[in-house]
Coordinates of C-alpha atoms in Angstrom, one line a residue:
M411 CA -109.3 -139.0 16.2
S412 CA -106.7 -140.5 13.9
T413 CA -104.5 -138.7 11.4
S414 CA -104.3 -139.2 7.7
T415 CA -101.2 -139.3 5.5
S416 CA -98.9 -136.4 5.5
P417 CA -100.0 -133.1 4.0
S418 CA -98.8 -132.0 0.6
A419 CA -98.1 -128.4 -0.5
G420 CA -99.5 -129.3 -3.9
T421 CA -103.0 -130.0 -2.6
Q422 CA -106.1 -127.9 -3.3
T423 CA -104.9 -127.1 -6.8
G424 CA -107.0 -124.5 -8.5
T425 CA -108.6 -123.2 -5.3
Q426 CA -107.4 -121.0 -2.5
W427 CA -105.8 -123.2 0.2
D428 CA -108.1 -123.5 3.2
V429 CA -107.2 -124.8 6.6
Q430 CA -110.7 -126.3 7.1
I431 CA -110.5 -128.2 3.9
E432 CA -107.1 -129.6 4.9
A433 CA -108.3 -130.5 8.4
A434 CA -111.3 -132.3 6.9
K435 CA -108.9 -134.7 5.2
L436 CA -107.8 -136.1 8.6
L437 CA -109.1 -139.6 9.2
G438 CA -112.3 -139.2 11.1
G439 CA -112.7 -135.7 9.7
A440 CA -111.8 -132.3 11.1
P441 CA -111.4 -132.3 14.9
E442 CA -114.0 -130.7 17.1
L443 CA -113.5 -127.0 17.6
N444 CA -113.7 -125.2 20.9
S445 CA -113.1 -128.3 22.9
E446 CA -111.8 -128.1 26.5
S447 CA -109.6 -131.1 25.8
P448 CA -106.2 -130.8 24.1
I449 CA -106.4 -134.4 22.8
P450 CA -107.6 -133.4 19.2
F451 CA -104.6 -131.1 19.0
F452 CA -102.3 -133.8 20.2
H453 CA -103.5 -136.1 17.4
I454 CA -102.7 -133.5 14.8
L455 CA -99.1 -133.3 16.1
H456 CA -98.7 -136.8 14.8
R457 CA -98.4 -135.4 11.3
L458 CA -95.2 -133.6 12.3
K459 CA -93.7 -137.0 13.1
T460 CA -94.7 -138.5 9.7
T461 CA -94.2 -135.6 7.3
K462 CA -90.8 -135.6 5.8
R463 CA -88.6 -132.6 5.1
E464 CA -89.1 -132.2 1.4
G465 CA -85.8 -130.6 0.4
W466 CA -83.9 -133.9 1.0
R467 CA -86.4 -135.9 -1.1
R468 CA -85.3 -134.1 -4.2
F469 CA -81.9 -135.9 -3.7
G470 CA -83.5 -139.3 -3.4
I471 CA -83.6 -139.4 0.4
L472 CA -87.1 -140.7 0.7
D473 CA -87.0 -142.0 4.3
G474 CA -85.2 -139.0 5.8
E475 CA -85.9 -136.8 8.7
S476 CA -89.4 -135.6 9.6
I477 CA -90.4 -132.2 10.7
S478 CA -90.5 -133.4 14.3
D479 CA -87.0 -134.8 14.0
H480 CA -85.7 -131.4 12.8
M481 CA -87.5 -129.5 15.6
Y482 CA -86.4 -131.9 18.4
R483 CA -82.7 -131.5 17.6
M484 CA -83.2 -127.7 17.4
G485 CA -84.8 -127.8 20.8
M486 CA -81.8 -129.7 22.2
I487 CA -79.3 -127.4 20.5
S488 CA -81.1 -124.4 22.0
M489 CA -80.1 -125.6 25.5
F490 CA -76.4 -125.2 24.6
P491 CA -75.9 -121.5 23.9
P492 CA -72.3 -120.5 23.0
S493 CA -70.3 -118.5 25.5
G494 CA -71.3 -114.9 25.3
L495 CA -75.0 -115.6 24.6
E496 CA -76.1 -117.6 27.6
S497 CA -76.5 -114.7 30.0
R498 CA -78.4 -112.7 27.3
L499 CA -81.0 -115.3 26.3
N500 CA -84.2 -116.7 27.8
I501 CA -83.2 -120.3 27.1
A502 CA -86.6 -121.8 28.1
R503 CA -88.3 -119.5 25.5
C504 CA -85.8 -120.4 22.9
S505 CA -86.4 -124.1 23.4
K506 CA -90.2 -123.5 23.2
M507 CA -89.7 -121.5 20.0
A508 CA -87.7 -124.3 18.4
L509 CA -90.5 -126.8 19.1
I510 CA -93.2 -124.4 17.8
H511 CA -91.6 -122.7 14.8
D512 CA -92.6 -125.3 12.1
M513 CA -95.9 -126.5 13.8
A514 CA -98.1 -125.1 11.0
E515 CA -96.5 -127.7 8.6
A516 CA -98.7 -130.3 10.3
L517 CA -101.4 -129.1 7.9
V518 CA -99.6 -126.8 5.5
G519 CA -96.9 -129.3 4.6
D520 CA -93.2 -128.5 4.1
I521 CA -93.4 -126.0 1.3
T522 CA -90.3 -125.6 -0.9
P523 CA -89.3 -123.3 -3.7
V524 CA -90.3 -125.9 -6.3
D525 CA -93.9 -126.0 -5.1
G526 CA -95.1 -122.9 -6.9
V527 CA -96.4 -121.2 -3.7
D528 CA -95.2 -117.7 -3.3
K529 CA -93.9 -116.2 0.0
T530 CA -97.1 -114.2 0.7
E531 CA -99.3 -117.3 0.2
K532 CA -97.0 -119.5 2.3
S533 CA -97.2 -117.0 5.1
R534 CA -101.0 -116.8 4.8
R535 CA -101.4 -120.5 5.0
E536 CA -99.1 -120.8 8.0
T537 CA -100.7 -117.9 9.9
T538 CA -104.2 -119.2 9.2
T539 CA -103.2 -122.7 10.5
M540 CA -101.6 -121.4 13.6
Q541 CA -104.8 -119.4 14.4
Y542 CA -106.8 -122.5 13.8
F543 CA -104.6 -124.4 16.2
T544 CA -104.3 -121.8 18.9
S545 CA -107.8 -120.3 18.8
G546 CA -110.0 -123.0 17.2
L547 CA -108.5 -126.1 18.9
L548 CA -106.9 -124.6 22.0
G549 CA -109.0 -121.6 22.6
N550 CA -110.9 -123.3 25.5
V551 CA -108.1 -125.4 26.8
S552 CA -106.8 -123.9 30.1
G553 CA -108.8 -120.8 29.4
G554 CA -106.9 -120.3 26.1
R555 CA -103.7 -119.3 27.9
I556 CA -101.5 -122.0 26.4
G557 CA -102.8 -121.5 22.9
Q558 CA -102.2 -117.7 23.1
D559 CA -98.7 -118.3 24.4
I560 CA -97.9 -120.7 21.5
M561 CA -99.2 -118.1 19.0
E562 CA -97.1 -115.3 20.6
V563 CA -93.9 -117.4 20.5
W564 CA -94.6 -118.5 16.9
Q565 CA -95.2 -114.8 15.8
E566 CA -92.0 -113.8 17.6
Y567 CA -90.0 -116.3 15.5
E568 CA -91.7 -115.1 12.3
D569 CA -91.0 -111.4 13.1
D570 CA -87.4 -112.2 14.0
K571 CA -86.8 -109.0 16.0
T572 CA -85.6 -110.4 19.3
L573 CA -82.3 -112.0 20.3
E574 CA -84.1 -115.2 21.1
A575 CA -85.6 -115.3 17.5
H576 CA -82.2 -114.5 16.0
Y577 CA -80.7 -117.4 18.0
V578 CA -83.4 -119.9 17.0
H579 CA -83.2 -118.9 13.3
D580 CA -79.5 -119.5 13.5
I581 CA -80.1 -122.9 15.1
D582 CA -82.5 -123.7 12.2
K583 CA -79.6 -123.2 9.9
I584 CA -77.1 -125.1 12.1
E585 CA -79.4 -128.1 12.3
L586 CA -79.7 -128.1 8.5
L587 CA -76.0 -128.0 8.1
L588 CA -75.6 -130.9 10.5
Q589 CA -78.2 -133.0 8.7
M590 CA -76.5 -132.2 5.3
T591 CA -73.2 -133.6 6.5
E592 CA -74.8 -136.6 8.1
Y593 CA -76.6 -137.6 5.0
E594 CA -73.4 -137.2 3.0
R595 CA -71.5 -139.5 5.5
A596 CA -74.3 -142.0 5.3
H597 CA -73.8 -142.2 1.5
N598 CA -70.0 -142.4 1.8
R599 CA -69.3 -139.4 -0.4
E600 CA -71.6 -140.6 -3.2
L601 CA -74.2 -137.9 -2.4
D602 CA -73.1 -134.2 -2.7
L603 CA -75.5 -132.0 -0.8
G604 CA -73.3 -128.9 -1.1
E605 CA -76.2 -127.0 -2.6
F606 CA -77.4 -126.4 1.0
S607 CA -74.0 -125.1 2.3
W608 CA -74.8 -121.6 1.2
V609 CA -77.1 -121.4 4.2
S610 CA -74.0 -121.0 6.4
S611 CA -73.5 -117.5 4.9
K612 CA -76.9 -116.4 6.5
V613 CA -76.0 -117.3 10.1
K614 CA -76.3 -113.9 11.9
L615 CA -74.9 -114.1 15.4
P616 CA -71.1 -114.1 15.6
E617 CA -71.2 -116.8 18.3
M618 CA -73.2 -119.1 16.0
K619 CA -71.0 -118.4 13.0
K620 CA -68.2 -120.3 14.8
W621 CA -70.4 -123.4 14.9
S622 CA -71.3 -123.1 11.3
A623 CA -67.6 -122.8 10.4
E624 CA -66.8 -125.9 12.5
I625 CA -69.4 -128.0 10.7
L626 CA -68.2 -126.9 7.3
K627 CA -64.6 -127.7 8.2
E628 CA -65.7 -131.2 9.3
R629 CA -67.4 -131.5 5.9
E630 CA -64.3 -130.4 4.0
D631 CA -62.2 -132.9 6.0
F632 CA -64.6 -135.7 5.2
W633 CA -64.7 -135.0 1.4
G634 CA -60.9 -134.6 1.2
D635 CA -59.6 -134.5 -2.3
K636 CA -62.8 -135.9 -3.8
E637 CA -64.6 -133.3 -6.0
H638 CA -67.6 -131.8 -4.3
H639 CA -69.6 -128.6 -4.2
S640 CA -68.8 -126.0 -1.4
Y641 CA -70.4 -122.6 -1.0
Q642 CA -68.5 -119.7 -2.4
P643 CA -69.5 -116.0 -1.9
A644 CA -70.1 -115.8 -5.6
D645 CA -72.7 -118.6 -5.4
A646 CA -75.7 -116.3 -5.0
P647 CA -78.9 -118.3 -4.3
S648 CA -81.9 -117.8 -6.5
K649 CA -84.6 -115.3 -5.6
G650 CA -87.0 -118.2 -4.9
H651 CA -84.6 -119.8 -2.5
L652 CA -84.1 -116.5 -0.6
E653 CA -87.9 -116.1 -0.4
Y654 CA -88.4 -119.5 1.1
Y655 CA -85.3 -119.7 3.2
G656 CA -85.9 -116.3 4.7
N657 CA -85.5 -115.3 8.3
G658 CA -89.2 -114.4 8.8
T659 CA -89.3 -111.0 7.2
Q660 CA -85.5 -110.9 6.7
D661 CA -85.5 -113.6 4.0
D662 CA -82.3 -115.4 4.8
S663 CA -82.8 -118.5 7.0
G664 CA -82.2 -122.0 6.0
H665 CA -84.8 -124.6 5.1
A666 CA -84.6 -128.1 3.7

C-alpha cells in the first residue's frame, strides 16, 4: 500500500469528517482492516513524515518541519529530564508518549485555529482516528496488545493528569520554542516568529520553566537591539489559540 499526499484539515467540506473517507484517499485505497500484519499501519506513518506543521506555513515557511520531525525531537528531549524530575518519571513511557501524541494527524492533518474546526470536532476526529489505527488496523497484531498500549498512552497524554503527561506537554512547548528560534536564525532576523513566544507562559513544571527561560534568553540575545516581538503577560492569546494550543483538557499547550 502506498500513501497519498498529506491530509488537509479543510477536506470533506460540508460533510461530517469521516476517518474511512480519509483513509480511502490513500493511494491504493483504504488499508485492509483486521490484518495480522502491521505493514498497512507502517505505510500510513509515512504521512507523518510528509505532512508539514501548518503554523509555520502561515509565515511563508513552506518546506519546514514535518509532524515526524517534531515528534522525533520531542522523543529525544524526553530522555533528558531536568534534575529533580528524573527519579519521578517513567522515561520510557514519556518517550513513547512523545512519539505517539500527534499520530492521529497522519489522517486528520495538522489542524490550526484558522481552519474553522472547533475543539470538540478536532477531538472527535483525533479520537476516531486513533481508534481506527489501534483497533481497526492493529487489533489483530500481536493479539491487539500493542494497539491497546498505543491507545492508552495517547489517551493519557490527552487527559494530562499524570506527571508523565505534564512533562511531555511541556516538551511539546519546548520543542516549539526551539524551532521558533531556529527559523528566526535561519532567516537572519528577517522573520519575527515572536507570536509563538507566548507558549512559554504555559509551561507547567518548574524544572521545565528553566529551559523555556533559557531558550527565550538566547532569542533576546540573538535579536539584540533590532525591533522584534516578545511575549508580555498582557499579550493574552485569543480564545481560538487557547482552544487549539490546549494541554488536553487544560487548554494551554503549544502547537505550531
